[in-house]
Coordinates of C-alpha atoms and ligand atoms in Angstrom, one line a residue:
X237 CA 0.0 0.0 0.0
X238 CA 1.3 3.6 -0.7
X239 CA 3.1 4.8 2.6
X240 CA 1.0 8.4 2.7
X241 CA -2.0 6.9 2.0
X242 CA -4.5 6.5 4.6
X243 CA -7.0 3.8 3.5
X244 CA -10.7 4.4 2.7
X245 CA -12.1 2.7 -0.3
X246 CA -9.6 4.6 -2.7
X247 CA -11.0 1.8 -5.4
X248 CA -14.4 3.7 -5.2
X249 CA -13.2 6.4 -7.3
X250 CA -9.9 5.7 -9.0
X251 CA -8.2 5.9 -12.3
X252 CA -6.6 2.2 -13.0
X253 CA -4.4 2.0 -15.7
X254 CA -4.4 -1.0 -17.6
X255 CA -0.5 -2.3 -18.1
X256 CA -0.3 -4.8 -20.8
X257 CA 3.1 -5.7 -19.6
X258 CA 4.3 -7.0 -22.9
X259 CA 3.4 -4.1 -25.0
X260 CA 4.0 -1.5 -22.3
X261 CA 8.1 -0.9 -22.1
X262 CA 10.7 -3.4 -23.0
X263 CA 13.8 -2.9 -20.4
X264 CA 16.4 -5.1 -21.8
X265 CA 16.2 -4.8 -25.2
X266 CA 15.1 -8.4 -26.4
X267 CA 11.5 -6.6 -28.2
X268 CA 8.8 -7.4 -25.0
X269 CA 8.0 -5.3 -22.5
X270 CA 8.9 -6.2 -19.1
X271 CA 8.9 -5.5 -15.5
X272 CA 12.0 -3.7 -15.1
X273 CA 10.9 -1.3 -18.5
X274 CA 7.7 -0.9 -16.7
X275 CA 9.8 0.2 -13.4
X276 CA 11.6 3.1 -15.7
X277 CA 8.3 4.5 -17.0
X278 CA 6.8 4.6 -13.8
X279 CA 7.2 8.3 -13.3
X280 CA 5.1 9.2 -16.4
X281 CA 2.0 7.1 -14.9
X282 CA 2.5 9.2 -11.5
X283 CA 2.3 12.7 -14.0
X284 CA -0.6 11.6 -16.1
X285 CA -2.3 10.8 -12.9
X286 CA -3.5 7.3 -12.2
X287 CA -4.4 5.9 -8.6
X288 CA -3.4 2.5 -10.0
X289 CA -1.9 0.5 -12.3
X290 CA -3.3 -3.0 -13.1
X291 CA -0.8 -5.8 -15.0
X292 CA -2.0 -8.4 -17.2
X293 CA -0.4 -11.6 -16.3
X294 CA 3.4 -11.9 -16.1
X295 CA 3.4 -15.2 -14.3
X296 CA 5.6 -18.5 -16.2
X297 CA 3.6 -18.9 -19.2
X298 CA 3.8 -20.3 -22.6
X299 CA 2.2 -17.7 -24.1
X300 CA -0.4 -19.5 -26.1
X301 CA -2.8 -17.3 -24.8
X302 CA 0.0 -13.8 -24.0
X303 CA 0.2 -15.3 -20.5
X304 CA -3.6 -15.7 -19.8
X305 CA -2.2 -19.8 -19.9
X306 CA -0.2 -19.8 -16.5
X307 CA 2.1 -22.8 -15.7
X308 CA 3.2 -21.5 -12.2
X309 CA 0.8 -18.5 -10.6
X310 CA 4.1 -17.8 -8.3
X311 CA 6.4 -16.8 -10.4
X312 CA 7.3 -14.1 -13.2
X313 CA 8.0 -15.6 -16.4
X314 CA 11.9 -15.0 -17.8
X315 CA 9.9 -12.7 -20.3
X316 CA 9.3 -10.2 -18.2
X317 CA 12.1 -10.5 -15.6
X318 CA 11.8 -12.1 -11.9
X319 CA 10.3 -12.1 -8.4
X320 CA 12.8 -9.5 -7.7
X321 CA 11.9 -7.1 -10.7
X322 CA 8.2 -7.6 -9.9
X323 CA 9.2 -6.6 -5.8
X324 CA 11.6 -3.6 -7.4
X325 CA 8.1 -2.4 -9.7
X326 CA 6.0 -2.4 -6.6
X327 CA 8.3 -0.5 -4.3
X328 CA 8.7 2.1 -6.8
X329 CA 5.2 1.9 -7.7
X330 CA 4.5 2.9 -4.3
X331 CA 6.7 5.0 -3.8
X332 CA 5.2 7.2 -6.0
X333 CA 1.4 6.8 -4.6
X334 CA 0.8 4.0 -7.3
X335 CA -1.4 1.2 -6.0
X336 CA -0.6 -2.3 -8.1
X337 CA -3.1 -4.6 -9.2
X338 CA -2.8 -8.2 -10.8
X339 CA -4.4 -10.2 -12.6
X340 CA -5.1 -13.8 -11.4
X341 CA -6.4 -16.6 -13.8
X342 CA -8.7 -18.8 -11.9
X343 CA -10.8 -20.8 -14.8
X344 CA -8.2 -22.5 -16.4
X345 CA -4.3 -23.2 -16.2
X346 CA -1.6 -23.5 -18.9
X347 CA -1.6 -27.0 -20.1
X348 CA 1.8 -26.9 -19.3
X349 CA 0.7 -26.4 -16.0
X350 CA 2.2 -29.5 -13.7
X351 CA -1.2 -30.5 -12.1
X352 CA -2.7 -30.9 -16.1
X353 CA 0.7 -32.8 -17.0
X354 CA 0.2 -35.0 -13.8
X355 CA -3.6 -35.5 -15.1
X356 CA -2.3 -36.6 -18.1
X357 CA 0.1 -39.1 -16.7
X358 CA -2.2 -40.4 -14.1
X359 CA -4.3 -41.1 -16.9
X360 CA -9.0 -41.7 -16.7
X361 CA -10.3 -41.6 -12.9
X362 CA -7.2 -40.4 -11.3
X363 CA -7.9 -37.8 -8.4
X364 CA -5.2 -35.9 -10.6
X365 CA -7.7 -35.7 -13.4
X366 CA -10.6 -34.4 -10.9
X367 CA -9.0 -31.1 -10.6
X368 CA -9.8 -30.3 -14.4
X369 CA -13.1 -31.4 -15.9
X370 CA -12.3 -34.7 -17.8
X371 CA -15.4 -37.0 -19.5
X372 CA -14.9 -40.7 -20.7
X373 CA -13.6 -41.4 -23.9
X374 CA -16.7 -41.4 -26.4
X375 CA -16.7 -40.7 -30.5
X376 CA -18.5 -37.3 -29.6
X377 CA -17.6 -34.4 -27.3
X378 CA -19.6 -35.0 -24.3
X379 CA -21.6 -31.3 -25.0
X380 CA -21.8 -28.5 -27.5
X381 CA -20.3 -26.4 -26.2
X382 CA -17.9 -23.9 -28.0
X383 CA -14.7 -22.2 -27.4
X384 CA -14.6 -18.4 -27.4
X385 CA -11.8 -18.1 -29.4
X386 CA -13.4 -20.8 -32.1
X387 CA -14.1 -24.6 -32.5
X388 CA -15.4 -26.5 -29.9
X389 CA -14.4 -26.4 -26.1
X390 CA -13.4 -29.9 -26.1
X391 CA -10.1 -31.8 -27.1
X392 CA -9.2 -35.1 -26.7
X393 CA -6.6 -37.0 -25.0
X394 CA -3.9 -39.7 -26.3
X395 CA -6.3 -42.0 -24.2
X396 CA -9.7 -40.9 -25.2
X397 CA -10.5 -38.5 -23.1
X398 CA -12.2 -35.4 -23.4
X399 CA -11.0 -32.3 -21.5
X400 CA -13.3 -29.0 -21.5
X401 CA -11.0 -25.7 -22.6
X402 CA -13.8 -22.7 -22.5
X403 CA -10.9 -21.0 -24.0
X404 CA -7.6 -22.5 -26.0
X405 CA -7.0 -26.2 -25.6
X406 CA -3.9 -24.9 -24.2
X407 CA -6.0 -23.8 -21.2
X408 CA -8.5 -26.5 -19.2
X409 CA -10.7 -25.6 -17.7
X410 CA -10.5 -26.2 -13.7
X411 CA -12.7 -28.5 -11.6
X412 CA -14.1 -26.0 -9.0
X413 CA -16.0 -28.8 -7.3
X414 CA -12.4 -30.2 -6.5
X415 CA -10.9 -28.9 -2.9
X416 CA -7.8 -28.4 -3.7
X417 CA -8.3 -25.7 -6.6
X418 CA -10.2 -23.8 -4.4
X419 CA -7.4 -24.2 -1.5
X420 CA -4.5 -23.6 -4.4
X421 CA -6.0 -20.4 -5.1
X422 CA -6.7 -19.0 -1.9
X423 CA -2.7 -20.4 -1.4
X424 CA -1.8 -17.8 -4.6
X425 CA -4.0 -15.0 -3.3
X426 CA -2.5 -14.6 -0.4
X427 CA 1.0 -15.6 -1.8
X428 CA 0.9 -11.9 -3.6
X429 CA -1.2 -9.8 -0.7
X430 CA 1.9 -10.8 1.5
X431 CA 3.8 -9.8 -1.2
X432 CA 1.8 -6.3 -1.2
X433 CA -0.7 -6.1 -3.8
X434 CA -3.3 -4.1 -3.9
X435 CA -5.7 -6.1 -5.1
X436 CA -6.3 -8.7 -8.2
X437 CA -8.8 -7.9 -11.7
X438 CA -9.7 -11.4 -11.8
X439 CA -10.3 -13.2 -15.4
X440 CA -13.6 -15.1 -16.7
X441 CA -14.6 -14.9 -12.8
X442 CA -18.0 -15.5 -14.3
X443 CA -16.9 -19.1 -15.5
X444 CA -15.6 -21.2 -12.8
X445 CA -18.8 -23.3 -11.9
X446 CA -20.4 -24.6 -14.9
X447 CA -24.1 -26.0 -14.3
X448 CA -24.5 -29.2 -13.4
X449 CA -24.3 -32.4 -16.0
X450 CA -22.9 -30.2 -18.4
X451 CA -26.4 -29.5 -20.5
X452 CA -25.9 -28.7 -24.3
X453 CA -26.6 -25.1 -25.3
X454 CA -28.5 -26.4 -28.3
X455 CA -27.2 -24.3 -30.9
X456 CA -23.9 -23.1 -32.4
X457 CA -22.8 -19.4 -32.0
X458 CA -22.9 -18.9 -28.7
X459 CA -20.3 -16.7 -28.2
X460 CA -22.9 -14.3 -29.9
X461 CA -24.6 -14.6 -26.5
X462 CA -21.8 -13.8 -24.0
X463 CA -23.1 -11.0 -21.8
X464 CA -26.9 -11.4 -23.4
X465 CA -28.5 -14.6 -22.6
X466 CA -27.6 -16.9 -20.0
X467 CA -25.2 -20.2 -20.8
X468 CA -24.4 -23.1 -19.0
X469 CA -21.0 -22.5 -18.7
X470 CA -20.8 -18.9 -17.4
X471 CA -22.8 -16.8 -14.5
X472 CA -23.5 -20.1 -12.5
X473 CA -25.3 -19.0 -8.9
X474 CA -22.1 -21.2 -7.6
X475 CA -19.4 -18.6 -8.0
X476 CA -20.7 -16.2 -5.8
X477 CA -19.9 -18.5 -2.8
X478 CA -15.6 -18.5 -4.5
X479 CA -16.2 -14.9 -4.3
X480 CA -17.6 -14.9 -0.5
X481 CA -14.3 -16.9 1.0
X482 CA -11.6 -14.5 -1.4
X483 CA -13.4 -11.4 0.3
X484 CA -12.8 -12.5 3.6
X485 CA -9.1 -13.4 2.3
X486 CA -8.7 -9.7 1.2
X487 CA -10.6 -8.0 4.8
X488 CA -8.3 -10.1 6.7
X489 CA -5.1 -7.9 5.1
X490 CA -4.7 -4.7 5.7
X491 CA -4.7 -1.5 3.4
X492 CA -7.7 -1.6 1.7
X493 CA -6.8 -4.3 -0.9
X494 CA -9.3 -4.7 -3.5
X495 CA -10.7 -7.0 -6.3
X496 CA -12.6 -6.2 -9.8
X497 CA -14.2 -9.0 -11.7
X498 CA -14.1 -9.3 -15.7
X499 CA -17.4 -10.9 -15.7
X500 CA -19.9 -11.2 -18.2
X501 CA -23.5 -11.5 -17.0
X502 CA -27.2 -11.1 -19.2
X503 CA -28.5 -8.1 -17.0
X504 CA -26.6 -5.0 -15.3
X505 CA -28.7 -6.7 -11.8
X506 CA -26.6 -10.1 -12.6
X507 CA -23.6 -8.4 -13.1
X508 CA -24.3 -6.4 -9.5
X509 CA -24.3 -9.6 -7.6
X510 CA -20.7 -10.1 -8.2
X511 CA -20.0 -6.7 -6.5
X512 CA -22.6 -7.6 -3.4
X513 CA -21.4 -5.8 0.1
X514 CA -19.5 -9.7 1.2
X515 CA -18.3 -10.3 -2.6
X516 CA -15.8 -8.2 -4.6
X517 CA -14.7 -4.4 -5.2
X518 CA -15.8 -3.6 -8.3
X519 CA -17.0 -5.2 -12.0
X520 CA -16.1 -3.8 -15.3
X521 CA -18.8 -2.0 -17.2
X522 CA -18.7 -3.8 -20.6
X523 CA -22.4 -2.5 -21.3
X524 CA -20.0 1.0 -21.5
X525 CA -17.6 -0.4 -23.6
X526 CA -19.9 -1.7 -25.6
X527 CA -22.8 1.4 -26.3
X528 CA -22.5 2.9 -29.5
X529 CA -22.3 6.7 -30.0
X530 CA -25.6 7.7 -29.2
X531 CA -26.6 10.0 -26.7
X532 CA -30.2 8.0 -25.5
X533 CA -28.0 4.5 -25.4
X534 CA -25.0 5.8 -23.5
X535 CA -27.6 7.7 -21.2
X536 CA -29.7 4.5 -20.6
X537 CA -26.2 2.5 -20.3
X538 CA -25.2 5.0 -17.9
X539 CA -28.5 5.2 -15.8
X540 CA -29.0 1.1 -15.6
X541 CA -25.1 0.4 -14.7
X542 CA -25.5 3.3 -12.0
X543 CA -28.8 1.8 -10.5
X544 CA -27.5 -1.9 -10.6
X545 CA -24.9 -1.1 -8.9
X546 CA -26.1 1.4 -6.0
X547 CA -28.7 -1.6 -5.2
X548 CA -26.0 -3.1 -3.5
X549 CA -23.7 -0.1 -2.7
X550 CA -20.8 -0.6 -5.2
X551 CA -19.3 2.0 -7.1
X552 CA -19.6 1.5 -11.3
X553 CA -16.5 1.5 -13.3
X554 CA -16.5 2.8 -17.0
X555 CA -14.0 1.6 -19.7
X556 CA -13.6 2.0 -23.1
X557 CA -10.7 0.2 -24.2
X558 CA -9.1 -3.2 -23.0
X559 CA -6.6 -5.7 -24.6
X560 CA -8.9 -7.7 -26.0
X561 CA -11.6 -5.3 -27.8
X562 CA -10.7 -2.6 -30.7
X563 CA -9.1 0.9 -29.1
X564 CA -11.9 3.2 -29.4
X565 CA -10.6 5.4 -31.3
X566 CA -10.9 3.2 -34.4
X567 CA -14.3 1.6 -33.0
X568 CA -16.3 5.5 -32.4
X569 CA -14.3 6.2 -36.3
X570 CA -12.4 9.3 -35.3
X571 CA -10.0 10.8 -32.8
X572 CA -12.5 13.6 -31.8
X573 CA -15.2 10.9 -30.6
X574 CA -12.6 9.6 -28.4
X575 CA -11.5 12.7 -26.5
X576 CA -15.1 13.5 -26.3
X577 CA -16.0 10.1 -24.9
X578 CA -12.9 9.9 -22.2
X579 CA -14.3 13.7 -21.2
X580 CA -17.7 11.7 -20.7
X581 CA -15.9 8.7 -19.1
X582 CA -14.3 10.5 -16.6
X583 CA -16.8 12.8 -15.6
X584 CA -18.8 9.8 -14.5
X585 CA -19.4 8.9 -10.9
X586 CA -17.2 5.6 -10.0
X587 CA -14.0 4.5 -11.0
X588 CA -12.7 4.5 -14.4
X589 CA -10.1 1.9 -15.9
X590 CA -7.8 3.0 -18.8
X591 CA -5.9 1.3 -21.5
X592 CA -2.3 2.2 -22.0
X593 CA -2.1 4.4 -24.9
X594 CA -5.6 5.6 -25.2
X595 CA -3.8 8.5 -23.4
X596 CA -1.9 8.8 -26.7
X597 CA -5.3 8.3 -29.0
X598 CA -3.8 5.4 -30.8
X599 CA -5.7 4.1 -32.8
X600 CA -6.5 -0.2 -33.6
X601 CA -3.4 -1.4 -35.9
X602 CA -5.6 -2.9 -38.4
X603 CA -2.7 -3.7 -41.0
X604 CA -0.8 -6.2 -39.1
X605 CA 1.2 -8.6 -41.6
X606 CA -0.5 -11.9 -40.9
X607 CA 2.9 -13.8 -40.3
X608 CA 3.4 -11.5 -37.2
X609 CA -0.4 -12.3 -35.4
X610 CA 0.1 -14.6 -32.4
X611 CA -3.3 -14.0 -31.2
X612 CA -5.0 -18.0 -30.8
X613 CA -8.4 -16.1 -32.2
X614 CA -6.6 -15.3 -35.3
X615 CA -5.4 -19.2 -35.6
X616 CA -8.2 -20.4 -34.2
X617 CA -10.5 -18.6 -36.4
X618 CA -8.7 -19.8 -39.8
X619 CA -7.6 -16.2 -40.4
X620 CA -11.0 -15.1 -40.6
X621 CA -11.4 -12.7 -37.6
X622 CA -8.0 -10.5 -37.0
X623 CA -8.1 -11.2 -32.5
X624 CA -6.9 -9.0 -30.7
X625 CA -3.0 -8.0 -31.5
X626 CA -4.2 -5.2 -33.3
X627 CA -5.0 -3.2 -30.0
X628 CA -1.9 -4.8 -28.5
X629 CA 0.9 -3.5 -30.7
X630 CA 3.9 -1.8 -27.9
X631 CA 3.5 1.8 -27.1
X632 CA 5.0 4.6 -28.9
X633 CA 7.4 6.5 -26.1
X634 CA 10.1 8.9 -28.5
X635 CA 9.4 9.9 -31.6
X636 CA 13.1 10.1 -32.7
X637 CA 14.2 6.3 -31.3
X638 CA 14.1 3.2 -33.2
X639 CA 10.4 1.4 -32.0
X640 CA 9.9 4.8 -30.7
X641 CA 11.6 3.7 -27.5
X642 CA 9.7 1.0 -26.4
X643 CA 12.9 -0.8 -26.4
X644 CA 16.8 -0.4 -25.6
X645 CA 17.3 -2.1 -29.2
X646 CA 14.4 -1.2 -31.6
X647 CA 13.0 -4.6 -31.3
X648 CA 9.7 -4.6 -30.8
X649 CA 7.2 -7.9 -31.2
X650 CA 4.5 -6.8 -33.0
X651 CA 5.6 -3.9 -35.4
X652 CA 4.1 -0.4 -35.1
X653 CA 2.9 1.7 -37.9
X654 CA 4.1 5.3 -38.0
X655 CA 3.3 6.7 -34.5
X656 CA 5.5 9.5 -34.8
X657 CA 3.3 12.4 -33.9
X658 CA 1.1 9.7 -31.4
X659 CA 4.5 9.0 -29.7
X660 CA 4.2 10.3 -25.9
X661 CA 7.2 12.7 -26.4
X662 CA 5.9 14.2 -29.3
X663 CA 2.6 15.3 -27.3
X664 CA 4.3 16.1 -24.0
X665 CA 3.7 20.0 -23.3
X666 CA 1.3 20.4 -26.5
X667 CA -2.3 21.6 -24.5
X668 CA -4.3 20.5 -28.0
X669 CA -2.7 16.6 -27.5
X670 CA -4.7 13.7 -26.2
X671 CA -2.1 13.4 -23.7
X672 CA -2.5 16.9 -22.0
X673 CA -6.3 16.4 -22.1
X674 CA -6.2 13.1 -20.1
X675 CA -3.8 15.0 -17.9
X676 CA -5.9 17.8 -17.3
X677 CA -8.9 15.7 -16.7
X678 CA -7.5 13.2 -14.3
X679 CA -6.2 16.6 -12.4
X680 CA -9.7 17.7 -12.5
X681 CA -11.2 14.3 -11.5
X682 CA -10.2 14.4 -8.4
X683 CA -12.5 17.4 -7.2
X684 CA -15.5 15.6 -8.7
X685 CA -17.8 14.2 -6.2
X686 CA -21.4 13.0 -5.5
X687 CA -24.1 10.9 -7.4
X688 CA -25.0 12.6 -11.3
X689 CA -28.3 14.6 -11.9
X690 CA -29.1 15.0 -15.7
X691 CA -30.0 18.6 -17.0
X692 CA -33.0 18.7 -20.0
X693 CA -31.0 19.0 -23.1
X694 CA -31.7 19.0 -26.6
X695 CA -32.1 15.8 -28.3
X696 CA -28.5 13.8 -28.7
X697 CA -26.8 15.8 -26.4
X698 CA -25.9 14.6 -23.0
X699 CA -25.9 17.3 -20.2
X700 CA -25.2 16.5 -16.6
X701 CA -23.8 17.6 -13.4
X702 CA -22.4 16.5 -10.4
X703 CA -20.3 18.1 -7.4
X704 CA -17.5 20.0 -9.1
X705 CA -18.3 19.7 -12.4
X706 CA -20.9 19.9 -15.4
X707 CA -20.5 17.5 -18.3
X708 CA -22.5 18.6 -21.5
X709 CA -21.5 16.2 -24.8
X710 CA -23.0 16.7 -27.8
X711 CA -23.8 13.5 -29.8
X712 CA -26.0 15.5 -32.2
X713 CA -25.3 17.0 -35.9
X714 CA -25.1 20.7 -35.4
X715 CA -23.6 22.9 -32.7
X716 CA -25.4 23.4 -29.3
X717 CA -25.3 26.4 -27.0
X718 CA -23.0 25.9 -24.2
X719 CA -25.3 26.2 -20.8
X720 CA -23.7 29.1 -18.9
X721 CA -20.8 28.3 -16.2
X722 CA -16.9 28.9 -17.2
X723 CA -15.2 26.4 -19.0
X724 CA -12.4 23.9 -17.4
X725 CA -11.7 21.9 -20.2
X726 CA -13.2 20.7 -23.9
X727 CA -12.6 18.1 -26.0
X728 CA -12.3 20.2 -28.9
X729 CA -12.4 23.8 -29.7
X730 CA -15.7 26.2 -29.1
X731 CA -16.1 28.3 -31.8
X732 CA -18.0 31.3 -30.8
X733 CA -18.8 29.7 -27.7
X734 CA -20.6 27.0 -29.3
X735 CA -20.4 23.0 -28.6
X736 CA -19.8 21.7 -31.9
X737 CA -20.9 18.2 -32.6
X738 CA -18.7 15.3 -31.4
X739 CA -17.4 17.6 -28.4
X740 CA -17.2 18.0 -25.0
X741 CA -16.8 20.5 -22.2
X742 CA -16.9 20.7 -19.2
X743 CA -17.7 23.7 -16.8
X744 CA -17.7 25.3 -13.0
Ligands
LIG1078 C1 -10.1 -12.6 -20.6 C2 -8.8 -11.9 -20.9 O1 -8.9 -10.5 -20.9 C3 -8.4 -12.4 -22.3 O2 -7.3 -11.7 -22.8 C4 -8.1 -13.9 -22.3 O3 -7.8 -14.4 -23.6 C5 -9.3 -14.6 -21.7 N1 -9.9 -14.0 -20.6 C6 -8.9 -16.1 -21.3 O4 -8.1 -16.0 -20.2

């Protein structure tokens, strides 16, 4: 925990920072990023004004699925340095008032992973094989269920066997029936709060109990549904009791450590249950992410996340980018949608969760040669959907250094297209840049406070105000009148005093 800090639910209102560690800063040269280059760049996090960071995982890995296939959940992979560069990171991080959050992987393990290897050897009925969900050898899968990254969930052994993989069959699926997962990951949660965490962003933490018997969907596409309609294998009544004994696990620490689900539920009420008063922190907001650029669907996203989530006294979250969806820039079309929607974002009660180098308004790297693409959704898929390296490609730090400095060497492991005037040096000091605006607005942030209360405004435009601030955006065609109040900061610029469309402002 940061020494000045004194605790008191400082998740409630934060700005986390999403590190994807590999694309972030590469500190010896070899073309990832890694702990110790994330170390070095900690001081421009601390200027642009995050509470926290959060790190996708660095853990040993063979990166089928960029380290969301852990083989040991104690250890940092040789990628990304050690133990001691991950200790170094959060000392410094702290140091500088930055809470440090991790990400754990509790649905599935590597398959190199020595309990699946030991299932494997100890072949059909073992209690090695309980701890992953195994079903008799038989000519067809045992269910229909599909992977999310393509093909069916199901592969089978040299023996016969099937074994469920929700994801890659490079990740199983864990047995959460079976004691000792749930006693190994209690083991690694508290493994990384006594190292001083701050708290864990846990992955699929809607899919660790599947219902019981395994019932077929009944029809293909389901991934379609994820989030919409309720499936067998995700959003199971079960997890909330997992949830229940980690909660107790993270009171029992001091500092005020925290936990934030990436869980997908049918209704903004399912997805409150996860962030009940005895459960965890916080939930991501992917209704957010996921509203289009229209002012009655982001208001009506807005109102239902807010309401859902004051029925059981958690704060929302907003987010518009992650590692695994389009950067927004490239999904709202333009660069002026974007600064206009992180003005909206981070006016909003709650905390807010960035994505490195949204601060920069990169946009998606749509062009990626397909011999560089390691994303499994890419393979998986054929070649027929791109995945997700396109929003992973490493940040841009120097405009005039090979790789634009995200490495000692020029190396970098998924090549970036000209980012010479997106490169963080290259907007450093210039008020117009994204970079100053997200600045600014964190600043700003931190004076906000109180519930929202939306003003009448003309149609597509969204007007509202809360302690410290008024937030008008307008979504419409045609300039609006800005409401009276001085101006803080815009989006864009206000000719003649006017909001023009795409912008917005806010005021005092
Ligand atoms: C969600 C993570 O964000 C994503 O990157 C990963 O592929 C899946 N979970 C599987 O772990």
């Amino acid at each position: 925990m940061p020494s000045s800090d004194v605790p008191s639910n400082w998740w409630r209102t934060a700005v986390i920072y999403e590190i994807y560690v590999r694309s972030f800063a590469d500190g010896n040269g070899d073309g990832e990023g890694d702990l110790i280059g994330l170390r070095e760049r900690l001081p421009y996090l601390r200027d642009l004004g995050v509470d926290a960071i959060w790190l996708t995982p660095f853990y040993r890995s063979p990166m089928v699925d960029g380290g969301y296939d852990v083989a040991d959940y104690r250890d940092v992979d040789p990628l990304f340095g050690s133990l001691a560069d991950f200790d170094a990171m959060l000392a410094a991080a702290h140091a500088l008032d930055i809470r440090v959050i991790v990400d754990i992987v509790p649905n599935h393990t590597s398959s190199q992973h020595p309990w699946f290897a030991s299932a494997l050897a100890a072949g059909p009925g073992s209690l090695e094989r309980d701890r992953y969900i195994f079903r008799p050898s038989s000519e067809e899968p045992p269910n229909d269920w599909e992977s999310i990254f393509g093909g069916r969930a199901w592969t089978r052994t040299a023996d016969g066997e099937w074994y469920l993989h929700l994801f890659d069959p490079g990740q199983p699926d864990l047995n959460w029936d079976n004691a000792d997962v749930r006693a190994e990951f209690e083991s690694v949660l508290r493994f990384w709060l006594d190292r001083g965490v701050d708290g864990f962003r846990i992955d699929v933490a809607h899919g660790m109990v599947k219902a019981a018997g395994l019932p077929s969907v009944g029809h293909p596409q389901q991934i379609g549904l994820l989030g919409r309609e309720p499936l067998p294998y995700f959003d199971q009544d079960g997890v909330h009791e997992i949830y229940r004994a980690w909660r107790k696990i993270l009171d029992s620490y001091p500092g005020d450590r925290m936990a934030v689900a990436e869980a997908w539920a049918s209704t903004p009420l399912r997805l409150a249950r996860y962030v009940a008063p005895d459960e965890l922190h916080q939930a991501f907001n992917f209704d957010f992410l996921a509203a289009p650029w229209s002012a009655a669907q982001l208001r009506a996203t807005i109102d239902a996340c807010v309401e859902a989530a004051d029925s059981v006294g958690a704060p929302t979250t907003w987010v518009l980018s992650n590692h695994d969806k389009a950067r927004h820039v490239t999904r709202f079309g333009s660069p002026g949608i974007a600064r206009a929607a992180a003005l909206l974002m981070l006016a909003l009660p709650g905390a807010a969760y960035l994505y490195q180098g949204e601060e920069l308004g990169l946009p998606e790297v749509l062009d990626l040669p397909d011999d560089a693409r390691q994303d499994p959704v890419w393979h998986r898929s054929g070649g027929t959907d791109p995945g997700r390296d396109g929003c992973r490609v490493p940040l841009p730090w120097d405009a005039s250094l090979p790789a634009y400095g995200f490495s000692t060497t020029g190396r970098s492991w998924l090549p970036q297209p000209d980012w010479a005037s997106l490169a963080a040096s290259a907007q450093q000091g210039v008020p117009s840049s994204f970079l100053e605006l997200y600045r600014t607005a964190l600043r700003l942030r931190r004076t906000f406070t109180g519930p929202l209360t939306w003003h009448d405004s003309p149609a597509d435009v969204l007007d509202f105000s809360r302690g410290g601030v008024r937030c008008v955006v307008n979504l419409s065609g045609a300039a609006v009148t800005v409401p009276a109040g001085s101006v803080v900061l815009s989006s864009g610029d206000l000719p003649d005093g006017a909001l023009p469309p795409d912008t917005a402002v806010w005021l005092r």
